[in-house]
Coordinates of C-alpha atoms and ligand atoms in Angstrom, one line a residue:
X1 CA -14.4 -25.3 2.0
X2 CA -10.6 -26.2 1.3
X3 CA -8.7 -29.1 2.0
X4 CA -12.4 -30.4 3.8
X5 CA -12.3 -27.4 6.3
X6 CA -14.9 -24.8 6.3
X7 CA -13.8 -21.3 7.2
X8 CA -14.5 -17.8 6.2
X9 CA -11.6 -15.1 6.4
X10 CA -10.3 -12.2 5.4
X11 CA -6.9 -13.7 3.3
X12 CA -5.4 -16.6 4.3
X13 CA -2.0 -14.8 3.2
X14 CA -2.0 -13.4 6.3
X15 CA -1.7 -16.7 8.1
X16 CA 2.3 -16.3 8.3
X17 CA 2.1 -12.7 9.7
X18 CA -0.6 -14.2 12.5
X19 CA 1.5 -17.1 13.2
X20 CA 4.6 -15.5 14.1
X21 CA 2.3 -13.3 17.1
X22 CA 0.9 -16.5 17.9
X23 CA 4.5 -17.7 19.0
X24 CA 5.5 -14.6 20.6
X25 CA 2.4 -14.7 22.5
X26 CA 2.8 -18.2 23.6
X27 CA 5.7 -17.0 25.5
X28 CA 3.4 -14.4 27.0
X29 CA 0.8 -16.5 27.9
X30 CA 2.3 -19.1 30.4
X31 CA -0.8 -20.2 32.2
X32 CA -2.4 -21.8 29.0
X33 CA 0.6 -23.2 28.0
X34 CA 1.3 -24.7 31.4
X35 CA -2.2 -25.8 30.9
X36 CA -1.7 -27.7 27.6
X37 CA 1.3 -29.5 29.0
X38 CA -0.6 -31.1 31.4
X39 CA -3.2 -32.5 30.1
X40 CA -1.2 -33.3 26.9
X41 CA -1.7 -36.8 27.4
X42 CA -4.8 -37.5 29.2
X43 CA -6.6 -35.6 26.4
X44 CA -9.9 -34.3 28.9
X45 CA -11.2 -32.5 25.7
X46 CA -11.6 -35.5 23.7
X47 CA -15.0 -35.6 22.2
X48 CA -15.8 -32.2 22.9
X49 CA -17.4 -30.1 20.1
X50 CA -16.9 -26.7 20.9
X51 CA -18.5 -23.9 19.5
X52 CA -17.0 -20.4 20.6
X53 CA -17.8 -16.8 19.9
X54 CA -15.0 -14.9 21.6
X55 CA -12.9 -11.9 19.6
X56 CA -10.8 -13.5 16.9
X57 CA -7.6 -12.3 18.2
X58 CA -3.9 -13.7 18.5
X59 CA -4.3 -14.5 22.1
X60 CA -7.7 -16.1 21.4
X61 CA -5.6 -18.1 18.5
X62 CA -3.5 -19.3 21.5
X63 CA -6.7 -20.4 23.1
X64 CA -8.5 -22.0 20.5
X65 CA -4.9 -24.1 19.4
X66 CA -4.6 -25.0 23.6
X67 CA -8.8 -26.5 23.2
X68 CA -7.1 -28.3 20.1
X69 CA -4.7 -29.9 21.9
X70 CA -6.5 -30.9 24.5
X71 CA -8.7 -32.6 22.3
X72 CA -10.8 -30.9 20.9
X73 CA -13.0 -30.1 17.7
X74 CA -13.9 -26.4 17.3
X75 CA -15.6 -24.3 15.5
X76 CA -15.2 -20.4 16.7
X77 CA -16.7 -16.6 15.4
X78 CA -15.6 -13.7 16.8
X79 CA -18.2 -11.4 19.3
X80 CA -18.0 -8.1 17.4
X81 CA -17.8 -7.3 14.0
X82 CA -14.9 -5.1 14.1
X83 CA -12.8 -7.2 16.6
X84 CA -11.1 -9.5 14.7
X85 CA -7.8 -9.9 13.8
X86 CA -7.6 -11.3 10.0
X87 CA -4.0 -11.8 10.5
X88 CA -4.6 -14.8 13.3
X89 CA -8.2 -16.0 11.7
X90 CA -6.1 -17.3 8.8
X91 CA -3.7 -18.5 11.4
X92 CA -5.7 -20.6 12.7
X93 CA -7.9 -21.6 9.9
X94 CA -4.1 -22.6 8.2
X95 CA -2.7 -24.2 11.4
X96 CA 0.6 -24.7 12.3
X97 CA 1.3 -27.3 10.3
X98 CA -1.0 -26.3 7.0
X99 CA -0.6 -24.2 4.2
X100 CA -2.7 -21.2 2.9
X101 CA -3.1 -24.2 0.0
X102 CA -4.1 -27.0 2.0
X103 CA -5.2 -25.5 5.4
X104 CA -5.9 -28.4 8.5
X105 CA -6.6 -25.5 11.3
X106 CA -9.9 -25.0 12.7
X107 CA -13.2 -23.3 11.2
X108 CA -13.2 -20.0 11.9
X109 CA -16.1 -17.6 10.5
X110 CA -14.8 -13.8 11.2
X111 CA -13.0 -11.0 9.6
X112 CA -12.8 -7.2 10.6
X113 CA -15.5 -5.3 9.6
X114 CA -18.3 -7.8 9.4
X115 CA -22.0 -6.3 8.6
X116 CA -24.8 -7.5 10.8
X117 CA -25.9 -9.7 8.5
X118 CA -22.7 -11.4 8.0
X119 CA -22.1 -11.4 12.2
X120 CA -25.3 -13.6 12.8
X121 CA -24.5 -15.7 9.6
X122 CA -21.0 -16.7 11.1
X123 CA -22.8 -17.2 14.3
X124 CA -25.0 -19.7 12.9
X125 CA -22.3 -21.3 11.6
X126 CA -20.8 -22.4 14.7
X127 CA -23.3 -24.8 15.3
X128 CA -22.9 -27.0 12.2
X129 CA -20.5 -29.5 12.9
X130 CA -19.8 -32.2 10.5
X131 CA -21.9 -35.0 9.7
X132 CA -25.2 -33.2 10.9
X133 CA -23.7 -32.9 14.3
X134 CA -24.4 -29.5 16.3
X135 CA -22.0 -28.4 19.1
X136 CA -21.6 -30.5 22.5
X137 CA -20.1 -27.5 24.2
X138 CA -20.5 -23.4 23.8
X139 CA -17.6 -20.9 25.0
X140 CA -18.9 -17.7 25.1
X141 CA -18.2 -13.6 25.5
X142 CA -21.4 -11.8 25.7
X143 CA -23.7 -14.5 25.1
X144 CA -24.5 -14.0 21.7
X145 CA -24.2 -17.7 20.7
X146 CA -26.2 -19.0 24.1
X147 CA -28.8 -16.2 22.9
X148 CA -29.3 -17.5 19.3
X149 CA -29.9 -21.4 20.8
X150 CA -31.8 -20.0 23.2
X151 CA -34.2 -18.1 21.1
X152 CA -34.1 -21.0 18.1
X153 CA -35.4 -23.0 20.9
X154 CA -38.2 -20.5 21.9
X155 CA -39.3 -20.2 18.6
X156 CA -39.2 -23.9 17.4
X157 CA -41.4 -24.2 20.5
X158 CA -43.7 -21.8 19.7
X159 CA -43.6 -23.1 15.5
X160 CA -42.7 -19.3 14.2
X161 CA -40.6 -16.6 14.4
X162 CA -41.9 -13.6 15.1
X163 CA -41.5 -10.0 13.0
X164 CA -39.5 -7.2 14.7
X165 CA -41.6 -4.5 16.3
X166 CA -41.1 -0.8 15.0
X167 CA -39.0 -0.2 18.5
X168 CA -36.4 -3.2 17.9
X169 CA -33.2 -2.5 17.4
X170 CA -31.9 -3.1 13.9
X171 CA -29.6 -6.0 15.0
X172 CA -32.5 -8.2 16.5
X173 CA -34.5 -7.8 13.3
X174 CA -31.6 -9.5 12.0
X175 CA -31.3 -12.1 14.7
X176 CA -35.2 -13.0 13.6
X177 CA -33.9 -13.3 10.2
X178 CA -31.2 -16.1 10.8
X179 CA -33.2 -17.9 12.9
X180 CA -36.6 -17.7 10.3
X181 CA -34.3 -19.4 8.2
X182 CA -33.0 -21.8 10.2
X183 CA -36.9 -22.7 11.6
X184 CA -38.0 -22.6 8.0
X185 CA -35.6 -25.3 7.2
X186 CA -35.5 -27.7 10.2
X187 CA -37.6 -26.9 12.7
X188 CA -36.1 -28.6 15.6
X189 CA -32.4 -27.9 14.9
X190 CA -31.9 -25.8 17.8
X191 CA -33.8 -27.9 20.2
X192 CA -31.7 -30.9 19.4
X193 CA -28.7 -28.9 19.8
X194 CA -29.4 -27.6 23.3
X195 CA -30.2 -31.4 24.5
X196 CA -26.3 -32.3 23.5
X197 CA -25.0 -29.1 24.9
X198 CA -23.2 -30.1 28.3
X199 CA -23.0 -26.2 28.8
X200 CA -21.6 -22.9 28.4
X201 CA -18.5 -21.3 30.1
X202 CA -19.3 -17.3 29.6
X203 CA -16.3 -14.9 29.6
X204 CA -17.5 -11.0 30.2
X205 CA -19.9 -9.4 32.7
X206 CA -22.5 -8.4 30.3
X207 CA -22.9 -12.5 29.4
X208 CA -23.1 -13.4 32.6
X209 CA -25.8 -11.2 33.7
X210 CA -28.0 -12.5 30.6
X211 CA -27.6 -16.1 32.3
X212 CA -28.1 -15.4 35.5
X213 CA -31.3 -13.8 33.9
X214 CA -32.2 -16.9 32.4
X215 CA -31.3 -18.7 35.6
X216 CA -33.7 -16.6 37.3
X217 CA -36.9 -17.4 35.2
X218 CA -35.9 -21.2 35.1
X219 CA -35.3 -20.9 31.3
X220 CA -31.3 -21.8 31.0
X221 CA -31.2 -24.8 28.7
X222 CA -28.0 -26.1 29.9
X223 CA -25.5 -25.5 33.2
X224 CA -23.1 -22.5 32.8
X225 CA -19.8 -21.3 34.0
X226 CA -19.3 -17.5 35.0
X227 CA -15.7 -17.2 33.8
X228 CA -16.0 -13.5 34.1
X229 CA -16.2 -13.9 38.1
X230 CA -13.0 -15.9 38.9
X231 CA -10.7 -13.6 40.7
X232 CA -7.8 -14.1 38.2
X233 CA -10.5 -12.3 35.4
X234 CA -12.2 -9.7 36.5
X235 CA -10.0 -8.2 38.8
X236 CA -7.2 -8.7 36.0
X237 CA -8.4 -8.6 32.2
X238 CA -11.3 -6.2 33.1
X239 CA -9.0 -3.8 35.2
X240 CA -5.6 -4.3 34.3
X241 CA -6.3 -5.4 30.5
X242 CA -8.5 -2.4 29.9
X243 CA -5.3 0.3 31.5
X244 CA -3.1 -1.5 28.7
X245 CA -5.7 -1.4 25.7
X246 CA -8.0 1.5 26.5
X247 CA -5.6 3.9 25.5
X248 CA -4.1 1.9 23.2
X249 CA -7.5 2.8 21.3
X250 CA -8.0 5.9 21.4
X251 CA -4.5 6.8 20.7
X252 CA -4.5 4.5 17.1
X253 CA -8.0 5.9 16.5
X254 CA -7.1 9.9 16.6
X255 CA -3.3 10.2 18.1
X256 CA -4.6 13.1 20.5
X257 CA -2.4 13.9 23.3
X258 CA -4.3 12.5 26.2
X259 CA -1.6 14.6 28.7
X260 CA -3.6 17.5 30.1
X261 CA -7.4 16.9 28.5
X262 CA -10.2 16.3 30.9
X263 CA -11.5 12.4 30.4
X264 CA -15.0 11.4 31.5
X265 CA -15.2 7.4 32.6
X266 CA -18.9 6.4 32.8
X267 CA -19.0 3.9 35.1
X268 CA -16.0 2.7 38.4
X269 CA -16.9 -1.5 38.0
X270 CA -13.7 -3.5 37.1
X271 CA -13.9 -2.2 33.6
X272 CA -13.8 1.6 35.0
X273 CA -11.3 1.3 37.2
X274 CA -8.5 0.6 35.2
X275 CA -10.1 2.7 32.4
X276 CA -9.2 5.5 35.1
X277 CA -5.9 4.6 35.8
X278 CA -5.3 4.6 31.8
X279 CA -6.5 7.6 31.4
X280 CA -4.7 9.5 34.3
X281 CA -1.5 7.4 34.0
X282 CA -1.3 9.4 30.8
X283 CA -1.8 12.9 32.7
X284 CA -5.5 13.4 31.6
X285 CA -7.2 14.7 34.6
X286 CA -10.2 11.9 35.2
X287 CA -13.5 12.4 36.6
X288 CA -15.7 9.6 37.0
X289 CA -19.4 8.9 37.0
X290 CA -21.5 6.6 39.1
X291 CA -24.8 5.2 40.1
X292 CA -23.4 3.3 43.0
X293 CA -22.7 5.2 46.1
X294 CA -20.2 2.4 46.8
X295 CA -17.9 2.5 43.5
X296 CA -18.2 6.6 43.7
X297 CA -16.6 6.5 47.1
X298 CA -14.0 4.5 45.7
X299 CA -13.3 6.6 42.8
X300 CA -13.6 9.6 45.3
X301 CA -10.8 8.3 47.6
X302 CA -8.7 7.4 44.9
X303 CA -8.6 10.7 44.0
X304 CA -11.1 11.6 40.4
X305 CA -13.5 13.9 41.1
X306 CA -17.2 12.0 40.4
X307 CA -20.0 13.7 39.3
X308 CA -22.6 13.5 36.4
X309 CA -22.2 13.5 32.7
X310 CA -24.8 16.6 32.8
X311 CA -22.2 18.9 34.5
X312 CA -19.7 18.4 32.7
X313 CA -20.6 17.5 29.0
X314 CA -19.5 21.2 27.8
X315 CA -15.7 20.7 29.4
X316 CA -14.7 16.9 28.6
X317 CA -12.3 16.4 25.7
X318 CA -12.7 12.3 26.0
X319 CA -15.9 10.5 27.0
X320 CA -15.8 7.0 27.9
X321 CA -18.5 4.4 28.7
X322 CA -17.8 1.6 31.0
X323 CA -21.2 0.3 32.4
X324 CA -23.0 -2.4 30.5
X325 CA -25.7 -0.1 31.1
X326 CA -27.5 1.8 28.0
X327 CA -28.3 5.0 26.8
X328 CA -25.4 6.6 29.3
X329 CA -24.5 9.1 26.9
X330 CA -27.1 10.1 24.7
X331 CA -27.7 12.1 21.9
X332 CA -28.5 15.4 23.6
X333 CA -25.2 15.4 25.5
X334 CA -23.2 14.7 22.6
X335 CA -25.1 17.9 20.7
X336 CA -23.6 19.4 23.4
X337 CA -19.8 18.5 23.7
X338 CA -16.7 20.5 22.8
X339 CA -15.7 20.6 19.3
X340 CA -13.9 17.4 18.3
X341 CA -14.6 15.7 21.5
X342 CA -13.7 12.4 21.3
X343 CA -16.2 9.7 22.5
X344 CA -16.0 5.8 22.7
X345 CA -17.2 2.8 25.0
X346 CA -15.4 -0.2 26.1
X347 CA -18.4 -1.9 27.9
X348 CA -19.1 -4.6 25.6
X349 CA -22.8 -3.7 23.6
X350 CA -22.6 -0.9 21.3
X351 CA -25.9 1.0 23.3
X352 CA -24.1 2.4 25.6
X353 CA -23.8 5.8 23.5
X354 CA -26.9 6.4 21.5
X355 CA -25.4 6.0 17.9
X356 CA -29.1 5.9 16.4
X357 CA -30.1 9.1 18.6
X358 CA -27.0 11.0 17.0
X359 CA -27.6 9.7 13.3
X360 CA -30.9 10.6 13.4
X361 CA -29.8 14.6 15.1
X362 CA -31.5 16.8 12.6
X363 CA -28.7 18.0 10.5
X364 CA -25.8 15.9 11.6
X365 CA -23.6 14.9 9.0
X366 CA -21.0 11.6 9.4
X367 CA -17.7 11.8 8.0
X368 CA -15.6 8.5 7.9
X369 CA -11.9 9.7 9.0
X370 CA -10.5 6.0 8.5
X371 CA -12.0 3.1 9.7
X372 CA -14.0 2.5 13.0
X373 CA -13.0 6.6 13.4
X374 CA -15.8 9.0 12.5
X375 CA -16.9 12.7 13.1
X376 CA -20.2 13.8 13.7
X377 CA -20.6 17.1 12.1
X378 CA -23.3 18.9 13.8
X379 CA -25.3 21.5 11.9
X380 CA -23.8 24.4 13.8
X381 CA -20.7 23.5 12.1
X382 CA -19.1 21.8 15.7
X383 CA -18.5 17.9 15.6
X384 CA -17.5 15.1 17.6
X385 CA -15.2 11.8 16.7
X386 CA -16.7 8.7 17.4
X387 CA -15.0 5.4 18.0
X388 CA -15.4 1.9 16.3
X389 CA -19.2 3.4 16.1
X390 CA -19.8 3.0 19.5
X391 CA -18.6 -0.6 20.2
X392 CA -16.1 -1.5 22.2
X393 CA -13.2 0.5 21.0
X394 CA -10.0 -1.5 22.6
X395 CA -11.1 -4.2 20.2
X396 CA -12.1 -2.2 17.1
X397 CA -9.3 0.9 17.2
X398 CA -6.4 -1.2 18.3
X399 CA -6.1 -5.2 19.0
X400 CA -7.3 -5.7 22.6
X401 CA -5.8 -6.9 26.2
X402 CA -2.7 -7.9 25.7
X403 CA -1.7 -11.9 25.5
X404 CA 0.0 -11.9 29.6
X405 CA -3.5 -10.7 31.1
X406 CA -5.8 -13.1 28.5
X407 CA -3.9 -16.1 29.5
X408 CA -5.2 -15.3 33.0
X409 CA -8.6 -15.3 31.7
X410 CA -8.5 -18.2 29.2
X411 CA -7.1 -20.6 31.4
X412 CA -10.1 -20.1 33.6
X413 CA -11.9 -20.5 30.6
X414 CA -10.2 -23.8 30.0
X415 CA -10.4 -25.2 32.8
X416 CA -14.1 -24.0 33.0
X417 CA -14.6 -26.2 29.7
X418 CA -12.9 -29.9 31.1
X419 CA -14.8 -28.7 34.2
X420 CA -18.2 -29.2 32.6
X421 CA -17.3 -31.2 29.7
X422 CA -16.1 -34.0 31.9
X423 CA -18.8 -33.9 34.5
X424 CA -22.5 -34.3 32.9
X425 CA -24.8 -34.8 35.3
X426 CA -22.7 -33.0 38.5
X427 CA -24.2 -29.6 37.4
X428 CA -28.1 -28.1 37.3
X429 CA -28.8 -25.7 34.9
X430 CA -27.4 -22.7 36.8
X431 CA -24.2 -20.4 36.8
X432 CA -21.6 -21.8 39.1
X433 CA -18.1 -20.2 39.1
X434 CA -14.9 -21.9 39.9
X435 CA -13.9 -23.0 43.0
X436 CA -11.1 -20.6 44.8
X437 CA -8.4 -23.7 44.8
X438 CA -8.6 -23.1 40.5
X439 CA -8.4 -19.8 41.0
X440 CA -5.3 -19.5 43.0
X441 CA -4.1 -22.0 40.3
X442 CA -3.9 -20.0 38.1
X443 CA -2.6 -16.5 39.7
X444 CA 0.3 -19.3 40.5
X445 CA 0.6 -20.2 37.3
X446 CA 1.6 -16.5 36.4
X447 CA 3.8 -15.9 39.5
X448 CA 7.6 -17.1 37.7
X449 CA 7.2 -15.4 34.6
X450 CA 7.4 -12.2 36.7
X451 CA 10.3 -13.2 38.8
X452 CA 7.1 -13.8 42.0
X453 CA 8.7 -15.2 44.7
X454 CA 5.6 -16.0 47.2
X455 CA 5.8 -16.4 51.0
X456 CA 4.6 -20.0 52.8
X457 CA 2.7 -20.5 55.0
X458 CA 3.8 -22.4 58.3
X459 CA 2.0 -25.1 59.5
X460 CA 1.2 -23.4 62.6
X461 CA 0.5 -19.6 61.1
X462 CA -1.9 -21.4 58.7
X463 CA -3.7 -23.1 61.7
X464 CA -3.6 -19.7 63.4
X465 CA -5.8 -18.1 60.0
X466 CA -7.8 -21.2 60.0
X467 CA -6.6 -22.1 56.3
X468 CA -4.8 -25.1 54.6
X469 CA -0.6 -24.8 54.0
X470 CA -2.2 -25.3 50.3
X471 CA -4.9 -22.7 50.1
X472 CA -7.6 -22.1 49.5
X473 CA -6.3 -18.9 51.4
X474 CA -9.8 -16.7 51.7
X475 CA -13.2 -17.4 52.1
X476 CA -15.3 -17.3 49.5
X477 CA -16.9 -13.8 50.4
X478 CA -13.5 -11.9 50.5
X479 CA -13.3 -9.5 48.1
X480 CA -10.0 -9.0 47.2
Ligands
NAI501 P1 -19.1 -3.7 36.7 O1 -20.4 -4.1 37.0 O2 -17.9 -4.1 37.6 O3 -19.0 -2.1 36.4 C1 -20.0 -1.4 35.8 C2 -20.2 -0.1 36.6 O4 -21.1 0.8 35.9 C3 -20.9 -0.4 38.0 O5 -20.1 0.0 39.0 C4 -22.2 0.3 37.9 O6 -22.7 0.8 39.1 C5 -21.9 1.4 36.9 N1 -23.1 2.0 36.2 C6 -24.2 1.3 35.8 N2 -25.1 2.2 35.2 C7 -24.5 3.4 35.2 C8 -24.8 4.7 34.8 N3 -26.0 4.9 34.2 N4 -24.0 5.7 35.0 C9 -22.8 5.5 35.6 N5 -22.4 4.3 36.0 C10 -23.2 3.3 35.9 O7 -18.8 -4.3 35.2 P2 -17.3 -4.5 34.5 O8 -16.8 -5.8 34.8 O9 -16.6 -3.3 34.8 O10 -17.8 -4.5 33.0 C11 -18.4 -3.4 32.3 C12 -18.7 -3.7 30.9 O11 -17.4 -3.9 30.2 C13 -19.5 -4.9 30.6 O12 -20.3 -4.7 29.5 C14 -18.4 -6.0 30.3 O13 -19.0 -7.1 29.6 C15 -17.5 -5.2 29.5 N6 -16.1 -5.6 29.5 C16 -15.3 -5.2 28.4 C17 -14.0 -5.5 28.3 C18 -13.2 -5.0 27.1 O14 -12.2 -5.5 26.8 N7 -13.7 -4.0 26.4 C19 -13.3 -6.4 29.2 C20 -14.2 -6.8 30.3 C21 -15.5 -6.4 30.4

């Protein structure tokens, strides 16, 4: 604690380095900006107590400084321990009017490189406002901090935490850890907190299926907003900010030419799809697979060949994993790749490759190259080069979507917080998205800044498709 904030960061030396990206990506991120501007002075945020777990990068530093001034408190972690940027943590922590000396930012727990431990430890921070107070609101990507209230509940409930079974993965042992603490040492901490959350706005796909999950069984605490589903997100950050920073990965993890190499994409969603493009805009020659007969058509007719990892795990330099799914590439087909086949995942858990499967490969040897790069040296002598050890390797090799695509997705996202901070009681505890007028709000948003001159409608040609001069221009089922 300095200067009465709270914060844990790498070095707030970096704070000048992170501030000056933070300008230069305010002029890239006109839709937030446009947001803060107009709702400077009617403040909807006011009172809000946000807690957010969201990758700790420069354009999330944009976001968290546009909650700010829209009034209100926050407290944020990142979503993966290698995703950070330490440069714009101590940005924000400092502020734009602090020092490294007397910071007066916002409490930010995250640095690259976090261990498990220290991941679920920032987590828990979030939810320890000042003065006793827990968190009013929750912006999440992934669900991580909805999981840990959700489980403090279930166990405060129940009056113990249970031990991990043999068959856990390692990180929910630790999860049980944090919250045996926390039960140990207030015992309804958790439940209070989920009675003053007004609710959670959730930014990727993998989140929002673990709420509608919850919605299902009748066990969400609070109401919810899938971010994620907005037009102006998926079919953006997901496609077109993954064909900007999936390569962008891969070539500041190993700086292999990508012209010419065969490139597997697991997976033709939103996240596939411009994973793809990525790949063959750089002259790798793509083949795709799938599970749904519907996204394999697509890839088909635009042009990758689709078939399954089993064919072709011998002849693929580059192996990426795009499902949400797990255990798509496992152990066994890694045994078997080319020598110095380079594999990686941008779906956003870490089990999408089997990293336990390969470290426990009789004879397989792991050789840190730098870090978040590693080969796996196989006892035959052939190895493989694993990114950001198998989580999602935009944000661990290089620094994520860049700041023009995010502000799509985090004006949604702020919007999506006045939405539900400002209207207790209008929503049940289930996942709503946005309404289409919002969305087309913010596509306009982003329309001058790339020179977008849009057609209007006439009175009578919008009478003719049965819509308003103003939109909303499609139905709700269109599919864009
Ligand atoms: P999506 O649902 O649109 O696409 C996933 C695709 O994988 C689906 O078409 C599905 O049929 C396919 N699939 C499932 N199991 C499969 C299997 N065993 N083999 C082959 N294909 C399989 O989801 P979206 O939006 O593309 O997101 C994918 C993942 O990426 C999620 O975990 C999401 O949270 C994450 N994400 C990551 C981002 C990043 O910056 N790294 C950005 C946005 C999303």
């Amino acid at each position: 604690k300095v200067n009465g904030l709270e914060f844990a960061v790498r070095d707030l030396g970096l704070a000048e380095a992170g501030r000056h990206q933070i300008r230069l990506a305010e002029h890239e991120m006109p839709g937030l900006m446009a947001t803060r501007g107009e709702y400077a002075s009617s403040q909807p945020l006011r009172g809000a107590r946000i807690a957010g777990s969201l990758h700790m990068t420069v354009q999330t530093a944009v976001l968290i400084e546009t909650l700010v001034a829209l009034g209100a408190e926050v407290r944020w972690v990142s979503c993966n321990i290698f995703s950070t940027q330490d440069e714009a943590a101590a940005a924000v922590v400092v502020g734009a009017d602090g020092t490294p000396e007397a910071p007066a930012g916002v409490s930010v727990f995250a640095w690259k490189g976090e261990s498990l431990e220290e991941y679920w430890w920032c987590t828990d921070q979030l939810f320890q406002f000042g003065g006793g107070e827990g968190p009013n609101m929750i912006l999440d990507d992934g669900g991580d901090a909805t999981l840990l209230v959700h489980k403090g509940v279930e166990f405060e409930a129940a009056g113990v935490v249970p031990q991990a079974g043999e068959d856990d993965p390692e990180e929910y042992r630790v999860i049980l850890e944090t919250l045996r603490a926390s039960v140990a040492a207030d015992g309804k901490r958790f439940t209070r907190i989920a009675g003053e959350v007004r609710g959670v706005t959730e930014e990727t796909t993998t989140g929002v299926h673990r709420l509608y999950e919850l919605a299902k069984t009748g066990d969400l605490l609070f109401p919810a907003i899938n971010v994620n589903d907005s037009v102006t997100k998926s079919k953006f950050d997901n496609k077109y900010g993954c064909r900007h920073s999936l390569v962008d990965g891969i070539n500041r993890a190993t700086d292999v030419l990508i012209g010419g190499k065969v490139a597997v994409v697991c997976g033709y969603g939103d996240v596939g799809k411009g994973s793809a493009e990525s790949l063959r805009g750089q002259g790798a020659r793509v083949i795709v697979t799938e599970i749904d007969p519907i996204c394999a058509l697509q890839a088909v007719m635009d042009g990758y060949q689709v078939t399954t990892l089993d064919d072709v795990v011998e002849i693929a330099d580059i192996f990426v994993t795009t499902t949400g799914n797990f255990d798509i590439i496992t152990a066994e087909h890694m045994s078997r790749m080319k020598h110095q086949a380079i594999v990686g995942n941008i779906g956003h858990f870490d089990n999408e490759i089997d990293m336990a499967g390969l470290e426990k490969t009789p004879g397989v040897r792991k050789q840190e190259i730098k870090p978040q790069v590693h080969e796996y040296v196989f006892a035959d002598g052939h190895s493989i080069i694993v990114l950001s050890e198998g989580r999602l390797l935009n944000l661990g090799n290089a620094t994520g979507h860049p700041s023009f695509v995010m502000s799509n997705s985090f004006t949604n996202q702020t919007i999506a917080q006045i939405e539900l901070f400002t209207k207790p009681g209008e929503y049940d505890k289930q996942v709503y998205v946005l309404p289409k007028h919002l969305d087309e709000k913010v596509a306009r948003l982003h329309l001058d800044a790339l020179g977008v001159k849009l057609t209007k409608l006439s009175k009578e040609q919008a009478a003719y498709i049965g819509v308003d001069v103003d939109g909303p221009y499609k139905p709700d089922h269109y599919r864009y």
